[in-house]
Amino acid sequence: MTAGQRPLASLQVVVTRPVEQAHGMCRLLERAGARVFRLPLLVVETWVPPVAARLPGQPPAALLGDYDAVIFVSTNAVIHAGGLLQALRAGSEGDAEGPAVGAIGARTARQLAQAGIRVNWVPEQGFTSEDFLALPALQSLPNRRILIVRGQGGRELLQARLQQRGAVVDYREVYRRRCPSIDINQLTQQHRKEPFDMIMLTSGESLQNLLQASGAPDWLLGIPVLAGSRRIAAAAGQAGFLTVLAAGDPSDSAMLAALQRWQAGRNKHHD
């Protein structure tokens, strides 16, 4: 393989995705010649909240037919939805039309399609709640019952805007995120032996977990960060990272493309 086919051959990159979501990114980086240091900063796990912890209006899957639409906020929402996906598939196979299905972004829509779910609403561009809310079909929703499938906690913007447009909105929380055990000593030793060239961050929680576990030492803040969105990039800059880049979106392909552009710029500058 030529140098042109291995554009990242001189880089050591820290990949911080959860273990089960990091394989694709690591493969792409390694094919491009980069050395990968895996540092998962989040654990994502299926979660069934106890009755006492359920949010008001959080329904059982059996009541899915009461909804006009179901919106999935992320690929994790699809992966951990379990019986909810079965109920959606069963509803679409019957004579009566099931609820419309929305996906916040293209990756979530693809995950739903792989699960056999037809997606009615997905933005052509973008992957945020704001992009989704701009869809024409969502501008007026008088008395429409909508179920948002998400993780524990999260942004409230989607619910608030849909309610402003007349919808009755409930949540179904199907997964939760937690901080794993992070070995900062291993990270420090590896950086001393072979300095990191880039840290990839695709969630605000991962950023916070890294800062809390490490204490944000100067050597860490000096490593460039590639963020999966402008929002994460802004948070990294506010946290003190000296060099912060933002990819077009947090997908593997967009993150890789942004890293390759950055490296190409460095090479051009050094020539």
Coordinates of C-alpha atoms in Angstrom, one line a residue:
M1 CA 0.0 0.0 0.0
T2 CA 1.4 3.4 -1.0
A3 CA 1.8 6.5 1.2
G4 CA -1.1 8.0 -0.6
Q5 CA -3.3 5.1 0.4
R6 CA -2.1 5.4 4.0
P7 CA -2.6 9.2 4.6
L8 CA -2.6 8.8 8.4
A9 CA 0.5 6.7 8.7
S10 CA 2.3 9.0 11.1
L11 CA -0.5 9.5 13.5
Q12 CA -1.5 8.0 16.9
V13 CA -5.2 8.6 17.5
V14 CA -7.3 8.1 20.7
V15 CA -10.7 6.6 19.9
T16 CA -13.2 7.2 22.8
R17 CA -16.4 5.5 21.5
P18 CA -18.1 2.8 23.6
V19 CA -16.4 -0.6 23.0
E20 CA -19.3 -2.0 20.9
Q21 CA -19.4 1.1 18.7
A22 CA -15.7 1.7 18.2
H23 CA -14.9 -1.2 15.8
G24 CA -15.8 0.5 12.6
M25 CA -13.9 3.7 13.4
C26 CA -10.8 1.8 14.5
R27 CA -10.8 -0.3 11.3
L28 CA -11.0 2.8 9.1
L29 CA -8.2 4.5 11.0
E30 CA -6.0 1.4 10.8
R31 CA -6.6 1.0 7.1
A32 CA -5.5 4.6 6.6
G33 CA -2.3 3.8 8.5
A34 CA -3.0 5.3 11.9
R35 CA -2.1 3.7 15.2
V36 CA -5.2 3.5 17.4
F37 CA -5.3 3.8 21.2
R38 CA -8.7 2.6 22.5
L39 CA -10.0 4.6 25.4
P40 CA -13.8 4.0 25.8
L41 CA -15.2 6.9 27.8
L42 CA -18.8 5.7 27.9
V43 CA -20.7 2.5 28.6
V44 CA -24.1 2.3 27.0
E45 CA -26.4 -0.4 28.4
T46 CA -30.0 -1.4 28.1
W47 CA -32.1 0.0 30.9
V48 CA -35.6 -0.7 32.1
P49 CA -36.4 1.9 34.7
P50 CA -38.1 0.6 37.9
V51 CA -41.7 1.7 38.2
A52 CA -40.8 4.3 40.8
A53 CA -38.2 5.9 38.5
R54 CA -40.4 6.1 35.4
L55 CA -41.2 9.5 34.0
P56 CA -44.8 10.6 33.9
G57 CA -46.4 9.3 30.7
Q58 CA -43.7 6.6 30.2
P59 CA -45.9 3.8 28.7
P60 CA -45.5 0.0 28.2
A61 CA -44.9 -1.2 24.7
A62 CA -48.4 -2.7 24.6
L63 CA -49.8 0.8 24.3
L64 CA -47.8 1.6 21.2
G65 CA -51.0 1.7 19.1
D66 CA -52.2 4.7 21.0
Y67 CA -49.5 6.9 19.4
D68 CA -49.5 8.7 16.1
A69 CA -45.7 8.7 15.9
V70 CA -42.6 7.3 17.5
I71 CA -39.3 9.2 17.3
F72 CA -35.9 7.6 17.9
V73 CA -33.3 10.0 19.0
S74 CA -30.1 7.9 18.3
T75 CA -28.8 4.6 17.1
N76 CA -28.6 3.5 20.7
A77 CA -32.3 4.2 21.1
V78 CA -32.9 1.7 18.3
I79 CA -30.3 -0.9 19.5
H80 CA -31.8 -1.0 23.0
A81 CA -35.5 -0.7 22.1
G82 CA -36.1 -4.4 22.2
G83 CA -39.9 -5.2 22.3
L84 CA -40.7 -1.8 21.0
L85 CA -39.3 -2.6 17.6
Q86 CA -41.2 -5.9 17.6
A87 CA -44.4 -4.0 18.4
L88 CA -43.7 -1.5 15.5
R89 CA -43.0 -4.4 13.1
A90 CA -46.2 -6.1 14.1
G91 CA -48.2 -2.9 13.7
S92 CA -46.9 -2.3 10.2
E93 CA -47.9 -5.9 9.2
G94 CA -51.5 -5.5 10.1
D95 CA -54.4 -4.0 8.2
A96 CA -54.4 -0.8 10.2
E97 CA -51.5 1.7 9.6
G98 CA -49.1 1.9 12.5
P99 CA -47.6 5.0 13.9
A100 CA -45.3 7.2 11.8
V101 CA -41.6 6.6 12.6
G102 CA -39.0 9.4 12.9
A103 CA -35.2 9.3 13.1
I104 CA -33.1 12.2 14.3
G105 CA -30.4 11.5 11.7
A106 CA -29.4 9.3 8.8
R107 CA -27.4 6.8 11.0
T108 CA -30.5 6.3 13.2
A109 CA -32.6 5.8 10.1
R110 CA -30.2 3.2 8.8
Q111 CA -30.3 1.4 12.1
L112 CA -34.1 1.3 12.0
A113 CA -34.1 0.1 8.4
Q114 CA -31.7 -2.7 9.4
A115 CA -34.2 -3.7 12.1
G116 CA -37.0 -3.9 9.5
I117 CA -38.7 -0.6 10.4
R118 CA -39.8 1.9 7.7
V119 CA -38.8 5.5 8.5
N120 CA -41.3 8.3 7.6
W121 CA -39.4 11.3 9.0
V122 CA -35.7 11.9 8.7
P123 CA -33.8 15.1 7.8
E124 CA -32.0 15.1 4.5
Q125 CA -29.1 17.0 6.1
G126 CA -28.0 17.2 9.7
F127 CA -28.4 14.9 12.7
T128 CA -29.6 17.2 15.6
S129 CA -33.0 17.8 17.2
E130 CA -33.0 21.2 15.5
D131 CA -32.5 19.6 12.0
F132 CA -35.3 17.1 12.7
L133 CA -37.7 19.8 14.0
A134 CA -37.3 21.7 10.7
L135 CA -39.1 19.0 8.8
P136 CA -42.3 20.3 7.2
A137 CA -44.4 17.4 8.6
L138 CA -43.6 18.5 12.1
Q139 CA -44.6 22.2 12.0
S140 CA -48.2 21.7 13.1
L141 CA -49.2 18.8 15.3
P142 CA -52.5 19.5 17.0
N143 CA -53.4 16.7 19.5
R144 CA -51.0 14.3 17.9
R145 CA -49.7 11.7 20.4
I146 CA -45.9 11.2 20.0
L147 CA -43.6 8.9 21.8
I148 CA -39.9 9.8 22.0
V149 CA -37.5 6.8 22.5
R150 CA -34.3 7.9 24.1
G151 CA -31.7 7.2 26.9
Q152 CA -32.0 8.1 30.5
G153 CA -32.0 11.9 30.7
G154 CA -30.9 13.9 27.7
R155 CA -32.0 17.1 26.0
E156 CA -35.6 18.3 26.5
L157 CA -35.7 20.5 23.4
L158 CA -37.5 18.0 21.2
Q159 CA -40.3 17.4 23.6
A160 CA -40.7 21.1 24.3
R161 CA -40.9 22.2 20.7
L162 CA -43.3 19.4 19.7
Q163 CA -45.5 20.4 22.6
Q164 CA -45.4 24.0 21.5
R165 CA -46.7 22.8 18.1
G166 CA -49.7 21.0 19.7
A167 CA -48.5 17.5 20.3
V168 CA -48.9 15.4 23.4
V169 CA -45.5 13.9 24.1
D170 CA -44.3 11.0 26.2
Y171 CA -40.9 9.4 26.7
R172 CA -39.7 5.8 26.6
E173 CA -36.2 5.5 28.1
V174 CA -34.5 2.3 26.9
Y175 CA -30.8 2.7 27.7
R176 CA -28.5 4.6 30.0
R177 CA -25.0 5.9 29.8
R178 CA -22.4 5.6 32.6
C179 CA -18.7 6.3 33.0
P180 CA -16.5 3.2 32.8
S181 CA -13.3 2.6 34.8
I182 CA -10.7 4.8 33.1
D183 CA -7.1 4.0 33.5
I184 CA -5.5 7.4 33.3
N185 CA -2.1 6.1 34.3
Q186 CA -2.1 3.9 31.2
L187 CA -3.0 6.9 29.1
T188 CA -0.3 9.0 30.6
Q189 CA 2.4 6.3 30.1
Q190 CA 1.4 5.7 26.5
H191 CA 1.5 9.5 25.8
R192 CA 5.0 9.8 27.3
K193 CA 6.2 6.8 25.2
E194 CA 4.6 7.9 22.0
P195 CA 2.7 11.2 22.1
F196 CA -0.9 11.2 20.9
D197 CA -1.7 13.3 17.8
M198 CA -5.5 13.5 18.2
I199 CA -8.3 12.6 20.5
M200 CA -11.7 11.8 18.9
L201 CA -14.7 12.8 21.0
T202 CA -18.3 12.1 19.8
S203 CA -20.3 13.0 22.9
G204 CA -20.3 15.7 25.6
E205 CA -20.5 13.0 28.3
S206 CA -17.3 11.4 27.0
L207 CA -15.6 14.8 27.3
Q208 CA -16.8 15.3 30.9
N209 CA -15.7 11.8 31.8
L210 CA -12.2 12.4 30.4
L211 CA -11.8 15.7 32.3
Q212 CA -13.1 14.3 35.6
A213 CA -10.9 11.1 35.4
S214 CA -7.7 13.0 34.4
G215 CA -8.0 16.3 36.2
A216 CA -7.3 18.0 32.9
P217 CA -3.5 18.2 33.0
D218 CA -1.7 20.5 30.7
W219 CA -0.3 17.7 28.6
L220 CA -3.8 16.4 27.9
L221 CA -5.2 19.8 27.0
G222 CA -2.3 20.2 24.5
I223 CA -3.5 17.3 22.4
P224 CA -5.7 18.3 19.5
V225 CA -9.3 17.2 19.7
L226 CA -11.6 16.2 16.8
A227 CA -15.2 16.6 17.9
G228 CA -18.3 15.0 16.4
S229 CA -20.3 18.3 16.4
R230 CA -19.8 22.0 16.9
R231 CA -21.5 21.8 20.3
I232 CA -19.0 19.2 21.5
A233 CA -16.2 21.3 19.9
A234 CA -17.3 24.4 21.8
A235 CA -17.4 22.5 25.1
A236 CA -13.9 21.1 24.5
G237 CA -12.6 24.6 23.8
Q238 CA -14.3 26.0 27.0
A239 CA -12.7 23.1 28.9
G240 CA -9.2 24.4 27.9
F241 CA -8.2 22.2 24.9
L242 CA -5.9 24.3 22.8
T243 CA -6.7 22.9 19.4
V244 CA -10.2 21.8 18.6
L245 CA -11.7 20.7 15.2
A246 CA -15.3 19.8 14.4
A247 CA -16.4 17.1 11.9
G248 CA -19.5 17.6 9.9
D249 CA -21.2 14.9 12.0
P250 CA -20.1 12.1 14.4
S251 CA -20.3 9.3 11.9
D252 CA -17.2 7.2 11.3
S253 CA -16.9 8.5 7.7
A254 CA -17.2 12.2 8.6
M255 CA -14.7 11.9 11.5
L256 CA -12.2 10.1 9.2
A257 CA -12.6 12.7 6.5
A258 CA -12.1 15.6 8.9
L259 CA -8.9 13.9 10.3
Q260 CA -7.6 13.3 6.8
R261 CA -8.2 17.0 5.9
W262 CA -6.4 18.1 9.1
Q263 CA -3.4 15.8 8.4
A264 CA -3.2 16.9 4.7
G265 CA -3.1 20.5 5.9
R266 CA -0.2 19.7 8.3
N267 CA 1.7 17.9 5.5
K268 CA 1.2 20.8 3.1
H269 CA 2.4 23.2 5.8
H270 CA 5.5 21.1 6.5
D271 CA 6.4 20.7 2.8

